[in-house]
Amino acid sequence: MALPTTAPKAFIQQQNLVEQVADYLTQAIIQQHFLPGERLSEVQLSRDLGVSRAPVREAARLLESRGLLISKPRRGFFVRALNAVELEDVFDLRLCLERHAIQRLAECYTPEAKRALEQQVEVLCEAAATNDGTRRIEEDLQFHRLMLHYAGNERLLRAFDDLTHELRLCITLITKTHEAPDTIATSHFMLLDALNSGSPATCREAIDYHIGVARDFVVKGVGETGDNTDEDLFPS
Amino acid sequence: MALPTTAPKAFIQQQNLVEQVADYLTQAIIQQHFLPGERLSEVQLSRDLGVSRAPVREAARLLESRGLLISKPRRGFFVRALNAVELEDVFDLRLCLERHAIQRLAECYTPEAKRALEQQVEVLCEAAATNDGTRRIEEDLQFHRLMLHYAGNERLLRAFDDLTHELRLCITLITKTHEAPDTIATSHFMLLDALNSGSPATCREAIDYHIGVARDFVVKGVGETGDNTDEDLFPS
DNA sequence: AGAGTTAAAACTGTCGACAGTCGGCAATCG
DNA sequence: CGATTGCCGACTGTCGACAGTTTTAACTCT
């Protein structure tokens, strides 16, 4: 009963309508087809997508749990908008998670993990040379995701994934600004070197610097493009 | 699937049906009226609660995002069961979050925060003297929640809340085991002392010790009561 | 003309129903 | 007697509809 390694299920088993709608909404929000604070009409969405409202509602709840949408009772779902404080909080939590992860990883830095991370840095450098801002950011996030993965704590990885959804919420704002490919490369090689050294202190320094740079970059980008400090958008 | 003894209809009167169902399910799961790995039938739940399936489905999705349920396509929702590895991961992430929080808190330890935490320790000590295991644990968690709260990062607090839902999944298993009231008290006074000292190193030591004790306590409790290592319950 | 009031339109929350699918059971075949 | 195949029941995924509420727009009065 052994199946071929390449999953044939992918061809046969079309995924749920809920997941399809969720994917569509996620992409639409990330690509700013729906602007922050904008209200999403269930009926209009279901009409546009050719499905009923039930899958749309469930998909919206899914995205709400991921922090991409906010629901107001009897009002519907709104695209989440991050203000400056929330953005700081997101990066602070990211620092918290990645500090922990890199130190755990340093404790059990297998050759496999080393190889995977080095390969991903190569891919990242390649992407950094292009003009595709979205791809640069995705490959960057993928590198960090790999770090979290090889740190060996699934729950930690899930927390990181939850966070990246919110990151993507505003990160497209800065895809236009072009960070120098060299900077990106060195920045990540520093992390690899720190892992090779095996020193917790060095790892911590490296990740602190790395995320600090990323935070400044995003905060600056959001500040320039116009931040969303409208408090009405964020009911408790 | 035996219906919990508490009258269901009484719950369903006031706010969002979805949230009411979610609260009901949460309580039922925490109080082990639904056992880990057990399947929840949408139709039966909706019949028992006197609502239609839509709110039940949405509530189930909510609980899935909180890690209390797991959905299998075309099969339905199952009560999440934590195996030993996942439990370790949960406590590792908790350590990560609380380490960060207590150090942030030490940086901005206002009198208000100090007072609130001291008061909560009093409440906790009072609860520790009783035989109400659930209340002991809730007051304990509330103390830690306050720490996270006064650390001043809403997103960090949310991550912690997400985690506590999973903690409660298995924590009731040990409500019977009775930790000495003195131990609980000293354990938390240590944290207050560390915060008063203002030393990051001391804070870190205190929280490491504190959570280490809690982890050992829970892991031991789960090990005794019978762990759920059934891999079938955890599809990717 | 502007502010307040009221009526209509649109939308969300909830419901019951239908169809496709999954798991189990029995009958059949080797 | 064991394995396989076809069938049956139960359940999930999805849909369209109704009721209550919110928003919008028209309308009246000053």
XYZ file of C-alpha atoms (C1' of nucleotides) in Angstrom:
532
model
C 0.000 0.000 0.000
C 3.065 2.240 -0.240
C 2.345 5.362 -2.196
C 4.793 7.124 -4.449
C 6.756 9.730 -2.556
C 5.393 12.628 -4.534
C 1.969 13.199 -3.105
C -0.660 12.209 -5.655
C -3.263 13.427 -3.249
C -2.485 16.980 -4.211
C -3.910 16.344 -7.647
C -7.001 14.534 -6.528
C -7.950 16.149 -3.281
C -8.963 19.690 -4.018
C -8.815 21.544 -0.775
C -11.727 22.933 1.133
C -13.582 25.928 -0.128
C -12.783 27.494 3.213
C -9.055 27.181 2.648
C -9.322 28.368 -0.909
C -11.216 31.442 0.182
C -8.761 31.959 3.026
C -5.838 31.789 0.610
C -7.536 34.186 -1.757
C -8.288 36.654 1.007
C -4.792 36.394 2.401
C -3.236 37.155 -0.940
C -5.677 39.965 -1.606
C -4.916 41.569 1.730
C -1.161 41.177 1.427
C -1.210 42.635 -2.061
C -3.247 45.529 -0.765
C -6.245 44.836 -2.932
C -8.131 45.350 0.268
C -6.814 48.330 2.159
C -6.235 48.353 5.915
C -9.397 49.244 7.780
C -11.567 48.388 4.800
C -14.732 46.470 5.461
C -15.298 43.159 3.728
C -18.856 42.365 2.726
C -19.712 38.701 3.046
C -22.371 38.788 0.356
C -20.180 40.621 -2.108
C -17.265 38.284 -1.485
C -19.432 35.217 -1.883
C -20.872 36.636 -5.091
C -17.434 37.475 -6.457
C -15.995 34.088 -5.564
C -19.057 32.152 -6.636
C -19.538 30.426 -3.279
C -22.054 30.760 -0.492
C -21.533 32.835 2.602
C -20.737 29.973 4.952
C -17.228 29.261 3.601
C -16.549 32.986 3.454
C -17.498 33.419 7.090
C -15.368 30.497 8.207
C -12.415 31.709 6.170
C -12.819 35.139 7.685
C -12.757 33.649 11.178
C -9.596 31.821 10.257
C -7.962 35.031 9.133
C -9.184 36.745 12.252
C -7.337 34.206 14.364
C -4.259 34.945 12.285
C -4.596 38.635 12.960
C -5.316 39.646 9.376
C -8.941 40.533 9.997
C -10.901 41.946 12.892
C -14.568 41.225 13.417
C -16.977 43.690 14.908
C -20.293 42.225 16.060
C -23.115 42.951 13.653
C -20.720 44.991 11.555
C -18.673 42.391 9.781
C -14.985 41.868 9.125
C -12.402 44.587 8.629
C -8.864 44.374 7.322
C -6.525 44.726 10.245
C -4.403 47.815 10.364
C -1.330 47.948 12.554
C -0.478 51.165 14.311
C 3.037 52.068 15.379
C 2.709 50.598 18.861
C 1.368 47.286 17.606
C 4.151 47.097 15.075
C 6.708 47.603 17.826
C 5.032 44.844 19.800
C 5.188 42.499 16.832
C 8.900 43.027 16.400
C 9.488 42.736 20.117
C 7.753 39.369 20.131
C 9.680 38.334 17.067
C 12.882 39.190 18.884
C 11.712 37.137 21.847
C 10.968 34.082 19.720
C 14.057 34.243 17.549
C 16.422 34.835 20.449
C 15.100 31.676 22.041
C 15.193 29.764 18.786
C 18.734 30.632 17.796
C 20.045 29.660 21.195
C 18.165 26.379 21.132
C 19.466 25.820 17.634
C 23.028 26.533 18.656
C 22.714 23.728 21.199
C 21.801 21.186 18.560
C 23.279 22.548 15.343
C 23.226 19.477 13.123
C 25.003 19.350 9.772
C 21.601 18.983 8.165
C 20.370 22.234 9.673
C 23.619 23.942 8.738
C 23.323 22.823 5.154
C 19.672 23.839 4.867
C 20.298 27.298 6.273
C 23.329 27.894 4.066
C 21.354 26.842 1.028
C 18.528 29.154 1.943
C 20.958 32.058 2.313
C 22.109 31.346 -1.231
C 18.534 31.421 -2.464
C 17.994 34.593 -0.513
C 21.054 36.266 -2.009
C 19.831 35.325 -5.429
C 16.433 36.824 -4.678
C 18.033 39.910 -3.187
C 19.631 40.667 -6.532
C 16.278 40.818 -8.276
C 13.683 43.566 -8.227
C 10.959 41.299 -6.905
C 10.439 42.843 -3.479
C 7.848 40.319 -2.426
C 10.123 37.401 -3.225
C 13.031 38.986 -1.350
C 10.908 39.251 1.752
C 9.431 35.769 1.421
C 12.865 34.180 1.076
C 14.062 36.198 4.025
C 11.177 35.014 6.149
C 11.755 31.487 4.919
C 15.309 31.604 6.250
C 14.074 32.611 9.658
C 11.347 30.018 9.481
C 14.001 27.373 8.855
C 15.895 28.567 11.903
C 12.800 28.186 14.019
C 12.097 24.804 12.447
C 15.492 23.348 13.213
C 15.321 24.722 16.733
C 13.107 21.680 17.254
C 10.041 23.196 18.876
C 6.913 22.895 16.768
C 4.920 25.153 19.046
C 7.552 27.861 18.792
C 7.373 27.598 15.022
C 3.609 27.975 15.108
C 3.909 31.120 17.187
C 6.366 32.461 14.615
C 4.068 31.620 11.728
C 1.210 33.409 13.460
C 3.450 36.413 13.770
C 4.606 36.434 10.166
C 1.021 36.721 9.023
C 0.846 40.032 10.816
C 4.239 41.001 9.491
C 3.076 40.470 5.940
C 0.181 42.760 6.720
C 2.384 45.813 6.516
C 5.555 44.469 5.044
C 4.458 44.974 1.475
C 4.592 48.669 2.159
C 8.338 48.455 1.981
C 8.779 46.056 -0.907
C 9.456 49.055 -3.058
C 12.334 50.287 -0.962
C 15.350 48.386 -2.086
C 17.779 47.154 0.508
C 21.275 46.617 -0.833
C 21.864 42.937 -1.696
C 25.205 43.089 0.109
C 23.563 44.225 3.312
C 21.083 41.375 3.198
C 23.817 38.843 2.563
C 26.150 39.992 5.323
C 23.282 40.305 7.717
C 22.419 36.645 7.309
C 25.983 35.373 7.126
C 26.427 36.933 10.538
C 23.731 34.629 11.850
C 25.388 31.600 10.284
C 28.722 32.567 11.780
C 27.157 33.023 15.176
C 25.609 29.563 14.942
C 28.943 28.096 13.912
C 30.623 29.717 16.880
C 28.149 27.992 19.165
C 28.347 30.849 21.621
C 24.947 31.823 23.063
C 26.115 35.380 23.611
C 27.268 35.754 20.018
C 24.022 34.277 18.755
C 22.040 36.685 20.844
C 24.041 39.644 19.647
C 23.640 38.583 16.040
C 19.883 38.114 16.226
C 19.401 41.307 18.219
C 21.245 43.260 15.569
C 19.489 41.475 12.725
C 15.968 42.060 13.971
C 16.782 45.560 15.096
C 17.733 46.403 11.530
C 14.584 44.787 10.154
C 12.420 46.628 12.648
C 13.928 50.005 11.863
C 13.498 49.279 8.197
C 9.801 48.452 8.482
C 8.968 51.166 10.993
C 10.653 53.716 8.774
C 8.808 52.403 5.722
C 5.448 52.536 7.465
C 6.161 55.988 8.815
C 6.923 57.273 5.333
C 4.005 55.664 3.565
C 1.536 56.859 6.149
C 0.776 54.889 9.246
C -2.632 53.855 10.433
C -3.018 55.227 13.881
C -6.775 55.385 13.718
C -7.780 54.070 17.086
C -11.324 53.348 15.958
C -10.010 50.488 13.920
C -8.879 48.562 16.951
C -11.596 47.861 19.430
C -10.546 45.699 22.333
C -20.255 11.507 23.710
C -21.979 12.048 27.013
C -23.432 15.476 27.506
C -21.883 17.438 30.364
C -24.174 17.747 33.326
C -24.447 21.531 33.276
C -27.655 22.598 31.594
C -26.759 23.725 28.096
C -29.727 25.921 27.290
C -29.092 28.119 30.273
C -25.854 29.245 28.662
C -27.433 30.154 25.379
C -29.285 33.379 25.906
C -27.130 36.463 25.769
C -24.297 37.354 23.405
C -22.950 35.915 20.203
C -24.011 32.333 19.770
C -20.573 31.533 18.439
C -18.826 32.811 21.552
C -21.319 31.142 23.821
C -20.798 27.825 22.134
C -17.048 28.385 22.202
C -17.141 29.107 25.938
C -19.294 26.078 26.557
C -17.000 23.825 24.558
C -13.920 25.257 26.211
C -15.276 24.564 29.661
C -16.445 21.117 28.668
C -13.034 20.232 27.298
C -11.114 21.652 30.236
C -13.338 19.811 32.671
C -12.733 16.632 30.734
C -16.352 16.123 29.820
C -14.960 15.530 26.388
C -11.931 13.306 26.544
C -8.736 13.934 24.564
C -8.987 12.416 21.101
C -12.760 12.235 21.273
C -14.684 13.229 18.205
C -17.282 15.979 18.417
C -20.368 15.561 16.266
C -21.665 18.823 14.904
C -25.257 17.648 14.649
C -25.328 16.216 18.129
C -23.760 19.329 19.623
C -26.183 21.594 17.818
C -29.088 19.439 18.946
C -27.871 19.402 22.545
C -27.271 23.143 22.628
C -30.434 23.987 20.746
C -28.669 25.915 17.993
C -27.983 25.235 14.354
C -24.752 23.802 13.022
C -23.329 27.080 11.720
C -22.457 28.584 15.119
C -21.102 25.227 16.247
C -18.812 25.020 13.241
C -17.537 28.550 13.698
C -16.963 28.005 17.397
C -15.089 24.815 16.607
C -12.853 26.699 14.191
C -12.186 29.224 16.909
C -11.157 26.507 19.305
C -9.043 24.932 16.615
C -7.084 28.148 16.278
C -6.602 28.080 20.031
C -5.245 24.562 19.876
C -8.092 22.932 21.797
C -9.512 21.110 18.796
C -8.084 19.570 15.666
C -10.059 19.265 12.465
C -9.690 16.412 10.040
C -11.202 17.059 6.617
C -14.503 15.239 6.142
C -14.124 13.693 9.575
C -14.938 16.514 11.905
C -13.375 17.982 15.009
C -11.440 16.076 17.633
C -10.382 17.111 21.102
C -6.697 17.862 21.020
C -4.457 15.538 22.965
C -0.955 16.610 23.902
C 1.789 14.045 23.869
C 4.947 14.367 25.938
C 6.936 16.130 23.214
C 4.246 18.702 22.579
C 3.953 19.343 26.282
C 7.681 19.973 26.484
C 7.355 22.384 23.564
C 4.559 24.246 25.285
C 6.611 24.759 28.418
C 9.647 25.707 26.392
C 7.647 28.402 24.629
C 6.211 29.534 27.936
C 9.726 29.881 29.259
C 10.649 31.895 26.181
C 7.717 34.279 26.595
C 7.997 34.736 30.339
C 11.744 35.247 30.281
C 11.227 38.070 27.837
C 8.293 39.468 29.759
C 9.916 39.534 33.163
C 12.964 41.296 31.813
C 10.845 43.869 30.001
C 8.841 44.275 33.175
C 11.949 44.770 35.271
C 12.836 47.674 33.003
C 9.580 49.479 33.696
C 8.464 48.172 37.067
C 5.894 50.767 38.077
C 4.406 50.929 41.566
C 1.067 50.084 40.023
C 2.405 46.862 38.567
C 4.140 46.052 41.819
C 0.973 46.529 43.776
C -1.142 44.491 41.394
C 1.288 41.573 41.417
C 1.635 41.592 45.195
C -2.106 41.603 45.566
C -2.453 38.708 43.163
C 0.118 36.717 45.124
C -2.036 37.243 48.191
C -5.075 35.952 46.355
C -3.019 33.062 45.095
C -1.816 32.160 48.583
C -5.380 32.225 49.781
C -6.418 29.923 46.947
C -3.439 27.661 47.584
C -4.760 26.957 51.056
C -8.031 25.602 49.689
C -8.745 22.275 48.106
C -10.045 23.796 44.896
C -7.349 22.645 42.480
C -8.843 24.442 39.509
C -8.935 27.748 41.344
C -5.341 27.327 42.517
C -4.229 26.910 38.957
C -6.358 29.733 37.592
C -5.029 32.167 40.180
C -1.515 31.012 39.410
C -2.017 31.605 35.697
C -3.608 34.953 36.474
C -0.462 36.055 38.285
C 1.642 35.195 35.267
C -0.880 36.847 33.000
C -0.524 40.026 35.026
C 3.244 39.860 34.619
C 2.842 39.607 30.866
C 0.269 42.386 30.929
C 2.459 44.867 32.765
C 5.374 43.994 30.519
C 3.553 46.303 28.128
C 3.354 44.194 24.980
C -0.174 43.306 23.972
C 0.998 40.892 21.303
C 3.176 39.068 23.798
C 0.178 38.742 26.077
C -1.884 37.312 23.265
C 0.746 34.701 22.568
C 0.693 33.795 26.239
C -3.077 33.523 26.291
C -2.974 31.245 23.278
C -0.528 29.086 25.147
C -2.526 28.905 28.364
C -5.447 27.444 26.456
C -3.234 24.505 25.597
C -1.926 24.371 29.123
C -5.426 24.034 30.490
C -5.915 21.076 28.163
C -3.844 18.853 30.370
C -3.491 20.875 33.499
C -6.668 19.574 35.041
C -4.996 16.209 35.221
C -2.937 17.479 38.103
C -5.526 19.475 39.991
C -5.826 16.548 42.320
C -2.171 16.512 43.286
C -1.753 19.029 46.027
C 1.275 21.258 45.983
C 2.195 22.595 49.383
C 0.827 26.138 49.897
C 4.210 27.213 51.227
C 5.964 26.085 48.060
C 3.572 28.064 45.889
C 3.989 31.165 48.013
C 7.790 31.120 48.128
C 7.936 30.332 44.465
C 6.059 33.495 43.587
C 7.679 35.697 46.197
C 10.948 34.804 44.512
C 9.638 36.388 41.334
C 8.577 39.534 43.170
C 11.974 39.766 44.836
C 13.703 39.353 41.500
C 11.609 42.150 40.033
C 12.391 44.370 42.995
C 16.087 43.720 42.542
C 15.825 44.960 38.981
C 18.600 42.642 37.900
C 17.944 40.931 34.561
C 20.081 37.976 35.550
C 18.202 37.467 38.805
C 14.877 37.745 36.990
C 15.950 35.179 34.482
C 17.110 32.787 37.159
C 13.878 33.171 39.066
C 11.625 32.572 36.076
C 13.738 29.666 34.844
C 13.448 28.003 38.204
C 9.769 28.789 38.527
C 8.747 27.393 35.161
C 11.084 24.461 35.518
C 9.240 23.442 38.646
C 5.853 23.884 36.979
C 6.959 21.839 33.982
C 8.248 18.980 36.077
C 5.043 19.057 38.053
C 2.822 18.801 35.001
C 4.982 16.326 33.115
C 5.058 14.094 36.153
C 1.283 14.401 36.570
C 0.620 13.526 32.963
C 3.033 10.644 33.107
C 1.237 9.191 36.091
C -2.288 9.654 34.828
C -1.503 8.117 31.493
C -0.083 10.130 28.634
C -1.591 10.344 25.200
C 1.177 9.346 22.880
C -1.163 8.056 20.226
C 0.374 9.412 17.058
C -2.794 8.908 15.080
C -4.344 11.768 16.936
C -1.920 14.264 15.504
C -1.953 14.383 11.739
C 0.246 17.033 10.210
C -30.416 75.385 3.598
C -29.509 72.576 7.636
C -30.657 69.492 11.289
C -33.498 65.956 12.903
C -36.578 62.104 11.794
C -38.153 58.278 9.490
C -38.303 54.758 6.044
C -35.900 51.723 2.975
C -31.932 49.088 1.644
C -28.211 46.182 2.827
C -26.028 43.331 5.724
C -25.051 39.989 9.447
C -26.538 36.154 12.464
C -28.885 32.044 12.301
C -31.396 28.292 10.449
C -32.906 24.008 7.924
C -31.940 21.273 3.826
C -29.430 18.802 0.207
C -25.613 16.431 -1.840
C -21.114 14.284 -1.775
C -18.064 11.603 1.063
C -16.241 8.587 4.656
C -16.297 4.513 7.758
C -18.295 0.277 8.883
C -20.750 -3.988 7.845
C -22.126 -7.707 5.255
C -22.066 -10.535 1.312
C -18.998 -12.624 -2.044
C -14.918 -14.672 -3.876
C -10.504 -17.009 -3.635
C -11.112 -18.907 6.784
C -9.195 -14.502 5.170
C -9.394 -10.810 1.936
C -11.996 -7.966 -1.179
C -15.988 -5.557 -2.927
C -20.298 -3.365 -2.791
C -23.790 -1.241 0.061
C -25.753 1.479 3.878
C -25.909 4.825 7.367
C -24.048 8.931 9.305
C -21.856 13.024 8.851
C -19.535 17.040 6.855
C -19.353 20.708 3.294
C -22.123 23.828 1.144
C -26.154 26.307 -0.048
C -30.279 29.454 -0.128
C -33.557 31.725 2.938
C -35.440 34.376 6.839
C -35.274 37.625 10.755
C -33.233 41.335 13.289
C -30.091 45.072 13.110
C -27.256 48.641 11.234
C -26.424 51.950 7.743
C -27.938 54.855 4.270
C -30.977 57.888 2.094
C -34.887 60.424 1.545
C -37.940 63.524 3.672
C -39.900 66.865 6.782
C -39.749 70.718 9.668
C -37.684 74.874 11.186
